[in-house]
Amino acid sequence: MKKLIFVLVFCSLFTFVSSLAEARLTPRRSTLENGLILLTSEEKALPMVTFNLLIKAGSRYDPQGRDGLANLAASLLTYGTRNRTALQISETLDFIGAGLSTGCGEDLATVSLTLLKKDLDVGLDLLAEVLSASVFPAEEIDRQKQSVIASIKAREEEPGAIAQTKFMEALFPQSPYGRPVEGTESGVRRVGRSDLVEFYRRFYRPNRAILAVVGDISHQEVAERLAKSLQSWESGPALEEAIPSVSPGPANFIHVNKNLTQANIVIGHEGVPRSHPDYYAIQIMNYILGGGGFSSRLMDSVRNERGLAYSVYSLFDAEKYVGTFQIAMQTKNESAEEAIRISIEEMRRIREKGVSGEELQAAKDYLIGSFPLRFDTNRRLAGFFAQVEFFALGLDYPDRYAELIRQVRQEDILRVAKLYLQPEKLIVVVVANQEKTGLKNKQ
């Protein structure tokens, strides 16, 4: 009886959340005079507004020898403008109870702002300064560079980060997608103020940006206020940007010796970009293989049946221009070879035999059912809209998503498993006490 009541309550809650999400997932879109793409969704439940800005100013635009420039530029945006010092910016945010953060990835830099509706004018003035009048004070540059270098050194001591870095370097050699976004210590040290100012001037332009706004404000009001507050943020010349050409590295077995009790392992190869027509079939296949948590085959084989790892998972990470396939896990040094062997066996099994109808339906149910639950906050919703625009998925993508998943068949899963799981191309990285793994001679 208790189980039945729980199921009924969950179903009712899920139906409510799904209905609520469906009503929210219909943004409006326009392009401002300065070239900025604007997406909005009006949400009156709370008197708050969230801004999520994506700018094509990620680490793939780092010049040779200046690895980490894009990341430094993004992190320094809020550390001083022509009108305010870093302290004054911080005090303004504290006074109105707003949150302003920046970030950087391979393709994009991000700026996020959340504030109360009543403080919109103050917040927009501050946002406009950050986007059009950052000055990169020398003393702040030095402090931030030291902070980034400390983070790089810490990453070089963390086994999981080491495995991931070595994997990406081997997968995308001679490519910005194979380098950490933070850059290298030598690259960061070379970055000067003139580099930051030039990068900012060139790439931080509204005609290279997407802004998603969610909250207690209409599309018309957002557009009017932005036209006024961002009038000093001028569009730049259209930059000719060739689609990145990335050649994946060959199969490899990489040993990193560390005095550890647990081996950190990454196994994988090239994946597919987000625009790939087989993207949805691949995601379902991966959910069954290792993306579905405790319901996945890898978890069953590696953890549940043999107790070799607490956690093991796989993913196809699809970006704008590149993609990766990875299996990641931790296991005892002594069981590293067995865990790797079993993981590869599971790859081969799904390639050869496909999946059952029950597995396929369970994966579909989860992916469709969990979709609306991703948008439980305005911040997540704004981030989702911006990504939909960046990947050119179309404003009707939320309406089409369920059908894109439903139309995948068992034969599709077998086909994509054969095509996109490639055991002969695997790059295997093992960060461990190599003496104890018995893998020293593995090539």
Coordinates of C-alpha atoms in Angstrom, one line a residue:
M1 CA 0.0 0.0 0.0
K2 CA 2.8 2.4 0.9
K3 CA 4.6 1.7 -2.4
L4 CA 1.3 2.3 -4.3
I5 CA 0.8 5.6 -2.5
F6 CA 4.4 6.7 -3.3
V7 CA 3.9 5.9 -6.9
L8 CA 0.7 7.8 -7.1
V9 CA 2.2 10.8 -5.4
F10 CA 5.3 10.7 -7.6
C11 CA 3.2 10.5 -10.8
S12 CA 1.0 13.4 -9.7
L13 CA 4.1 15.5 -8.8
F14 CA 5.7 14.5 -12.1
T15 CA 2.6 15.5 -14.1
F16 CA 2.5 18.8 -12.3
V17 CA 6.2 19.6 -12.9
S18 CA 5.9 18.5 -16.5
S19 CA 2.9 20.7 -17.1
L20 CA 4.6 23.6 -15.4
A21 CA 7.8 23.1 -17.4
E22 CA 5.9 22.7 -20.7
A23 CA 4.4 26.1 -20.1
R24 CA 7.8 27.7 -19.4
L25 CA 9.7 26.2 -22.3
T26 CA 8.5 28.7 -25.0
P27 CA 11.0 31.5 -25.2
R28 CA 10.6 34.6 -27.4
R29 CA 13.5 35.6 -29.7
S30 CA 14.8 38.8 -31.3
T31 CA 18.0 40.4 -32.4
L32 CA 18.9 43.8 -31.0
E33 CA 20.4 46.6 -33.2
N34 CA 23.9 45.8 -32.0
G35 CA 23.6 42.2 -33.1
L36 CA 22.9 40.6 -29.7
I37 CA 20.5 37.7 -29.9
L38 CA 17.9 37.9 -27.1
L39 CA 15.8 35.1 -25.7
T40 CA 13.3 35.6 -23.0
S41 CA 10.8 33.7 -20.8
E42 CA 8.5 35.7 -18.5
E43 CA 8.2 34.1 -15.1
K44 CA 6.1 36.0 -12.5
A45 CA 6.3 33.6 -9.6
L46 CA 9.1 35.5 -8.0
P47 CA 10.2 39.2 -8.4
M48 CA 13.6 38.2 -9.8
V49 CA 15.3 38.2 -13.1
T50 CA 18.2 36.0 -14.3
F51 CA 20.5 36.8 -17.2
N52 CA 22.7 34.2 -18.9
L53 CA 25.1 35.5 -21.6
L54 CA 27.2 33.3 -23.9
I55 CA 30.0 34.9 -25.9
K56 CA 32.1 33.3 -28.5
A57 CA 35.3 34.0 -26.6
G58 CA 36.4 30.6 -25.3
S59 CA 39.8 29.0 -25.0
R60 CA 39.9 27.8 -28.6
Y61 CA 40.6 31.5 -29.5
D62 CA 43.8 31.5 -27.3
P63 CA 46.8 32.6 -29.4
Q64 CA 49.8 30.4 -29.7
G65 CA 51.9 30.6 -26.6
R66 CA 49.2 32.3 -24.6
D67 CA 47.3 29.3 -23.3
G68 CA 44.8 30.4 -20.7
L69 CA 44.3 34.0 -22.1
A70 CA 40.5 33.5 -22.7
N71 CA 40.0 32.1 -19.2
L72 CA 41.9 35.0 -17.6
A73 CA 39.9 37.5 -19.6
A74 CA 36.6 36.0 -18.4
S75 CA 37.7 35.8 -14.8
L76 CA 38.9 39.4 -14.8
L77 CA 35.8 41.0 -16.2
T78 CA 34.4 41.9 -12.8
Y79 CA 37.7 43.1 -11.4
G80 CA 37.5 46.7 -12.4
T81 CA 35.8 49.0 -15.0
R82 CA 36.4 52.6 -16.1
N83 CA 33.8 53.6 -13.4
R84 CA 34.3 51.1 -10.5
T85 CA 37.1 49.2 -8.8
A86 CA 36.8 45.5 -8.1
L87 CA 35.8 46.5 -4.5
Q88 CA 33.1 48.8 -5.6
I89 CA 31.7 46.2 -8.0
S90 CA 31.6 43.7 -5.1
E91 CA 30.0 46.3 -2.7
T92 CA 27.3 47.2 -5.3
L93 CA 26.4 43.5 -5.8
D94 CA 26.2 43.0 -2.0
F95 CA 24.1 46.1 -1.5
I96 CA 21.4 44.9 -3.9
G97 CA 21.8 41.2 -3.1
A98 CA 22.7 40.2 -6.6
G99 CA 24.9 37.5 -8.0
L100 CA 27.3 38.1 -10.9
S101 CA 29.6 35.4 -12.1
T102 CA 31.8 34.7 -15.2
G103 CA 33.2 31.5 -16.7
C104 CA 35.0 30.1 -19.7
G105 CA 34.9 26.9 -21.7
E106 CA 36.5 25.8 -25.0
D107 CA 34.0 27.6 -27.2
L108 CA 32.3 30.1 -25.0
A109 CA 32.8 32.6 -22.2
T110 CA 29.8 33.1 -19.9
V111 CA 28.4 35.9 -17.8
S112 CA 25.5 35.3 -15.4
L113 CA 23.5 37.8 -13.4
T114 CA 20.6 37.2 -11.0
L115 CA 18.9 40.0 -9.1
L116 CA 15.6 41.4 -7.8
K117 CA 13.4 43.1 -10.4
K118 CA 13.5 46.3 -8.4
D119 CA 17.2 46.5 -8.8
L120 CA 17.2 45.9 -12.5
D121 CA 18.6 49.4 -13.5
V122 CA 21.5 49.1 -11.1
G123 CA 22.2 45.5 -12.3
L124 CA 22.0 46.4 -16.0
D125 CA 24.4 49.4 -15.6
L126 CA 26.9 47.1 -13.9
L127 CA 26.5 44.4 -16.6
A128 CA 27.0 47.0 -19.3
E129 CA 30.2 48.2 -17.6
V130 CA 31.6 44.7 -17.4
L131 CA 30.8 44.0 -21.1
S132 CA 32.0 47.4 -22.5
A133 CA 34.3 49.0 -20.0
S134 CA 36.5 46.5 -18.2
V135 CA 40.0 47.8 -17.8
F136 CA 42.0 44.8 -16.5
P137 CA 44.0 46.6 -13.7
A138 CA 47.6 45.4 -13.5
E139 CA 47.5 44.5 -9.8
E140 CA 44.3 42.4 -10.4
I141 CA 45.9 40.6 -13.3
D142 CA 48.9 39.6 -11.2
R143 CA 46.6 38.3 -8.4
Q144 CA 44.4 36.4 -10.8
K145 CA 47.4 34.8 -12.6
Q146 CA 48.8 33.5 -9.4
S147 CA 45.4 32.1 -8.5
V148 CA 45.1 30.3 -11.9
I149 CA 48.7 29.0 -11.6
A150 CA 47.9 27.6 -8.1
S151 CA 44.8 25.9 -9.6
I152 CA 46.9 24.4 -12.4
K153 CA 49.4 23.1 -10.0
A154 CA 46.7 21.6 -7.8
R155 CA 45.1 19.9 -10.9
E156 CA 48.5 18.4 -11.7
E157 CA 48.4 16.6 -8.4
E158 CA 44.8 15.3 -8.6
P159 CA 44.6 11.8 -10.1
G160 CA 41.2 12.2 -11.8
A161 CA 42.2 15.5 -13.3
I162 CA 45.6 14.1 -14.5
A163 CA 43.8 11.2 -16.2
Q164 CA 41.3 13.5 -17.9
T165 CA 44.1 15.9 -19.1
K166 CA 46.2 13.1 -20.5
F167 CA 43.2 11.7 -22.3
M168 CA 42.2 14.9 -24.0
E169 CA 45.8 15.7 -24.9
A170 CA 46.1 12.2 -26.6
L171 CA 42.7 12.5 -28.2
F172 CA 43.0 16.0 -29.7
P173 CA 46.8 16.6 -30.2
Q174 CA 47.8 20.0 -31.6
S175 CA 44.3 21.3 -30.9
P176 CA 42.8 23.8 -28.5
Y177 CA 40.3 21.1 -27.6
G178 CA 43.1 19.0 -26.2
R179 CA 44.3 21.7 -23.8
P180 CA 42.9 22.6 -20.4
V181 CA 40.8 25.7 -20.5
E182 CA 42.9 27.2 -17.7
G183 CA 45.9 26.8 -19.9
T184 CA 49.4 26.0 -18.8
E185 CA 51.6 27.6 -16.2
S186 CA 54.0 28.9 -18.9
G187 CA 51.2 30.2 -21.1
V188 CA 49.5 32.0 -18.2
R189 CA 52.8 33.6 -17.1
R190 CA 53.2 35.0 -20.7
V191 CA 49.8 36.8 -20.7
G192 CA 50.2 40.5 -20.3
R193 CA 47.7 43.3 -19.9
S194 CA 47.9 44.2 -23.6
D195 CA 47.0 40.6 -24.5
L196 CA 43.9 40.8 -22.3
V197 CA 42.8 44.2 -23.6
E198 CA 43.2 43.1 -27.2
F199 CA 41.3 39.8 -26.7
Y200 CA 38.5 41.7 -24.9
R201 CA 38.3 44.3 -27.7
R202 CA 38.2 41.7 -30.4
F203 CA 36.0 39.0 -29.0
Y204 CA 33.7 40.6 -26.4
R205 CA 31.2 42.0 -28.9
P206 CA 27.3 41.8 -28.9
N207 CA 27.2 40.3 -32.4
R208 CA 29.1 37.3 -31.0
A209 CA 26.8 36.8 -28.1
I210 CA 23.5 35.2 -27.0
L211 CA 21.6 36.5 -24.0
A212 CA 18.8 34.5 -22.3
V213 CA 16.7 36.3 -19.7
V214 CA 14.2 34.5 -17.5
G215 CA 12.1 36.1 -14.7
D216 CA 9.6 38.8 -13.8
I217 CA 9.9 40.8 -17.0
S218 CA 8.4 40.8 -20.5
H219 CA 10.3 40.4 -23.7
Q220 CA 9.5 44.0 -24.8
E221 CA 10.6 45.5 -21.5
V222 CA 13.9 43.5 -21.6
A223 CA 14.6 44.6 -25.1
E224 CA 13.9 48.3 -24.4
R225 CA 16.0 48.3 -21.2
L226 CA 18.9 46.5 -22.9
A227 CA 18.8 48.9 -25.9
K228 CA 19.3 51.7 -23.4
S229 CA 21.8 50.2 -21.0
L230 CA 23.9 48.4 -23.6
Q231 CA 24.1 51.2 -26.1
S232 CA 27.8 51.6 -25.3
W233 CA 28.4 48.0 -26.1
E234 CA 29.1 48.2 -29.8
S235 CA 29.2 45.4 -32.4
G236 CA 32.5 44.5 -33.9
P237 CA 33.6 43.5 -37.4
A238 CA 32.4 40.1 -38.5
L239 CA 35.4 37.7 -37.9
E240 CA 36.0 35.0 -40.5
E241 CA 36.0 31.8 -38.5
A242 CA 36.6 28.5 -40.1
I243 CA 35.0 25.5 -38.6
P244 CA 37.7 23.9 -36.4
S245 CA 39.3 20.9 -38.1
V246 CA 40.3 18.3 -35.5
S247 CA 42.1 15.1 -36.2
P248 CA 41.8 12.6 -33.4
G249 CA 45.0 10.9 -32.1
P250 CA 45.6 7.2 -32.6
A251 CA 44.9 4.3 -30.1
N252 CA 47.2 4.6 -27.2
F253 CA 47.9 3.2 -23.7
I254 CA 49.2 5.9 -21.3
H255 CA 50.7 5.1 -17.9
V256 CA 51.1 7.7 -15.3
N257 CA 52.8 6.4 -12.2
K258 CA 51.5 7.7 -8.8
N259 CA 51.8 6.3 -5.4
L260 CA 48.1 5.6 -5.1
T261 CA 45.9 2.9 -3.6
Q262 CA 43.2 3.5 -6.3
A263 CA 43.8 3.5 -10.1
N264 CA 42.1 6.4 -11.9
I265 CA 41.1 5.2 -15.4
V266 CA 39.8 6.9 -18.5
I267 CA 39.0 4.8 -21.6
G268 CA 37.7 6.4 -24.8
H269 CA 38.0 7.9 -28.3
E270 CA 36.4 10.5 -30.5
G271 CA 32.7 11.0 -30.3
V272 CA 30.3 13.1 -32.4
P273 CA 29.3 16.9 -32.4
R274 CA 26.0 18.0 -31.1
S275 CA 24.5 18.5 -34.5
H276 CA 25.1 14.9 -35.6
P277 CA 21.9 13.2 -36.8
D278 CA 22.6 10.1 -34.7
Y279 CA 22.9 12.1 -31.5
Y280 CA 19.7 10.9 -29.9
A281 CA 20.2 7.2 -30.7
I282 CA 23.8 7.5 -29.3
Q283 CA 22.5 9.1 -26.1
I284 CA 20.1 6.2 -25.5
M285 CA 22.7 3.6 -26.4
N286 CA 25.1 5.3 -23.9
Y287 CA 22.4 5.4 -21.2
I288 CA 22.1 1.6 -21.4
L289 CA 25.9 1.1 -21.6
G290 CA 27.1 3.3 -18.8
G291 CA 25.2 6.6 -18.6
G292 CA 22.2 5.3 -16.6
G293 CA 23.7 5.1 -13.2
F294 CA 22.8 1.9 -11.3
S295 CA 20.7 0.7 -14.2
S296 CA 23.6 0.6 -16.7
R297 CA 25.4 -2.4 -17.9
L298 CA 28.8 -1.1 -16.9
M299 CA 27.6 -0.6 -13.3
D300 CA 26.1 -4.1 -13.2
S301 CA 29.3 -5.8 -14.6
V302 CA 32.0 -3.8 -12.9
R303 CA 30.4 -2.9 -9.6
N304 CA 27.4 -5.0 -8.8
E305 CA 28.7 -8.4 -10.1
R306 CA 32.4 -8.1 -9.3
G307 CA 32.7 -5.2 -6.8
L308 CA 35.7 -3.7 -8.7
A309 CA 34.6 0.0 -8.5
Y310 CA 32.3 2.1 -6.4
S311 CA 31.4 4.2 -9.5
V312 CA 31.8 3.6 -13.2
Y313 CA 30.1 5.5 -16.0
S314 CA 30.3 6.3 -19.7
L315 CA 29.3 9.4 -21.6
F316 CA 29.2 10.8 -25.1
D317 CA 30.0 14.5 -24.6
A318 CA 28.9 16.4 -27.7
E319 CA 30.1 19.9 -28.2
K320 CA 29.6 22.3 -31.1
Y321 CA 32.4 21.0 -33.2
V322 CA 33.8 18.0 -31.5
G323 CA 32.7 15.1 -29.3
T324 CA 34.2 12.5 -27.0
F325 CA 33.3 9.1 -25.8
Q326 CA 34.6 8.1 -22.3
I327 CA 34.4 5.4 -19.7
A328 CA 35.7 6.6 -16.3
M329 CA 36.2 4.7 -13.1
Q330 CA 38.4 4.2 -10.0
T331 CA 39.4 0.8 -8.8
K332 CA 42.1 -0.9 -6.8
N333 CA 45.5 -0.9 -8.5
E334 CA 45.5 -4.7 -8.5
S335 CA 42.1 -4.9 -10.3
A336 CA 42.8 -2.2 -12.9
E337 CA 43.5 -4.6 -15.7
E338 CA 40.3 -6.7 -15.0
A339 CA 38.2 -3.5 -14.9
I340 CA 39.5 -2.3 -18.2
R341 CA 38.9 -5.7 -19.8
I342 CA 35.3 -5.9 -18.6
S343 CA 34.6 -2.4 -19.7
I344 CA 35.8 -3.2 -23.2
E345 CA 33.9 -6.4 -23.2
E346 CA 30.7 -4.5 -22.5
M347 CA 31.4 -2.2 -25.4
R348 CA 31.8 -5.2 -27.7
R349 CA 28.7 -6.9 -26.3
I350 CA 26.4 -3.9 -27.1
R351 CA 28.0 -3.6 -30.6
E352 CA 27.4 -7.3 -31.3
K353 CA 24.0 -8.0 -29.7
G354 CA 22.4 -4.6 -29.3
V355 CA 19.9 -4.1 -26.5
S356 CA 16.6 -5.6 -25.4
G357 CA 13.2 -4.0 -25.9
E358 CA 12.9 -3.6 -22.1
E359 CA 16.3 -1.8 -21.8
L360 CA 15.3 0.5 -24.7
Q361 CA 11.9 1.4 -23.2
A362 CA 13.4 2.0 -19.8
A363 CA 16.0 4.4 -21.2
K364 CA 13.4 6.3 -23.2
D365 CA 11.1 6.6 -20.2
Y366 CA 13.9 8.0 -18.1
L367 CA 15.2 10.5 -20.8
I368 CA 11.8 11.8 -21.6
G369 CA 10.5 11.8 -18.0
S370 CA 13.6 13.6 -16.6
F371 CA 13.7 16.2 -19.3
P372 CA 11.3 18.8 -17.7
L373 CA 13.0 18.3 -14.3
R374 CA 16.2 19.9 -15.6
F375 CA 14.5 23.3 -15.4
D376 CA 13.7 23.7 -11.7
T377 CA 15.3 27.1 -11.5
N378 CA 15.3 30.2 -13.6
R379 CA 19.1 30.0 -13.8
R380 CA 19.0 26.6 -15.4
L381 CA 16.2 27.6 -17.7
A382 CA 18.2 30.6 -18.9
G383 CA 21.2 28.4 -19.4
F384 CA 19.1 25.9 -21.4
F385 CA 17.7 28.6 -23.7
A386 CA 21.1 30.0 -24.5
Q387 CA 22.5 26.5 -25.3
V388 CA 19.5 25.8 -27.6
E389 CA 20.3 28.9 -29.5
F390 CA 24.1 28.2 -29.6
F391 CA 23.6 24.7 -30.9
A392 CA 20.9 25.9 -33.4
L393 CA 18.3 23.4 -32.1
G394 CA 15.3 25.7 -32.8
L395 CA 12.9 27.3 -30.3
D396 CA 10.5 24.4 -30.7
Y397 CA 13.2 22.0 -29.5
P398 CA 11.5 21.4 -26.1
D399 CA 8.3 20.4 -28.0
R400 CA 10.2 18.0 -30.3
Y401 CA 12.5 16.4 -27.7
A402 CA 10.2 13.6 -26.6
E403 CA 9.5 12.5 -30.2
L404 CA 13.2 12.6 -31.1
I405 CA 13.7 10.0 -28.3
R406 CA 10.6 8.0 -29.0
Q407 CA 11.4 7.4 -32.7
V408 CA 14.7 5.6 -31.9
R409 CA 14.4 1.8 -32.5
Q410 CA 16.3 -1.2 -31.4
E411 CA 18.0 -1.5 -34.8
D412 CA 19.1 2.1 -34.4
I413 CA 20.9 1.3 -31.2
L414 CA 22.7 -1.6 -32.8
R415 CA 23.7 0.5 -35.8
V416 CA 25.1 3.4 -33.7
A417 CA 26.9 1.0 -31.3
K418 CA 28.7 -0.6 -34.3
L419 CA 29.5 2.8 -35.8
Y420 CA 30.5 4.9 -32.8
L421 CA 31.9 2.5 -30.3
Q422 CA 35.3 1.6 -31.6
P423 CA 37.4 -0.7 -29.4
E424 CA 40.3 -0.7 -31.9
K425 CA 40.7 3.1 -31.5
L426 CA 40.7 3.3 -27.7
I427 CA 42.9 5.6 -25.8
V428 CA 43.4 4.2 -22.3
V429 CA 44.9 6.3 -19.5
V430 CA 45.8 4.7 -16.1
V431 CA 47.0 6.9 -13.3
A432 CA 48.1 4.5 -10.6
N433 CA 50.9 2.7 -8.8
Q434 CA 52.0 1.0 -12.0
E435 CA 54.0 -1.7 -10.2
K436 CA 50.8 -3.0 -8.6
T437 CA 48.6 -2.8 -11.7
G438 CA 50.6 -5.2 -13.8
L439 CA 50.0 -2.9 -16.8
K440 CA 53.5 -1.6 -17.2
N441 CA 54.1 -3.4 -20.5
K442 CA 50.7 -2.7 -21.9
Q443 CA 50.9 -0.7 -25.2

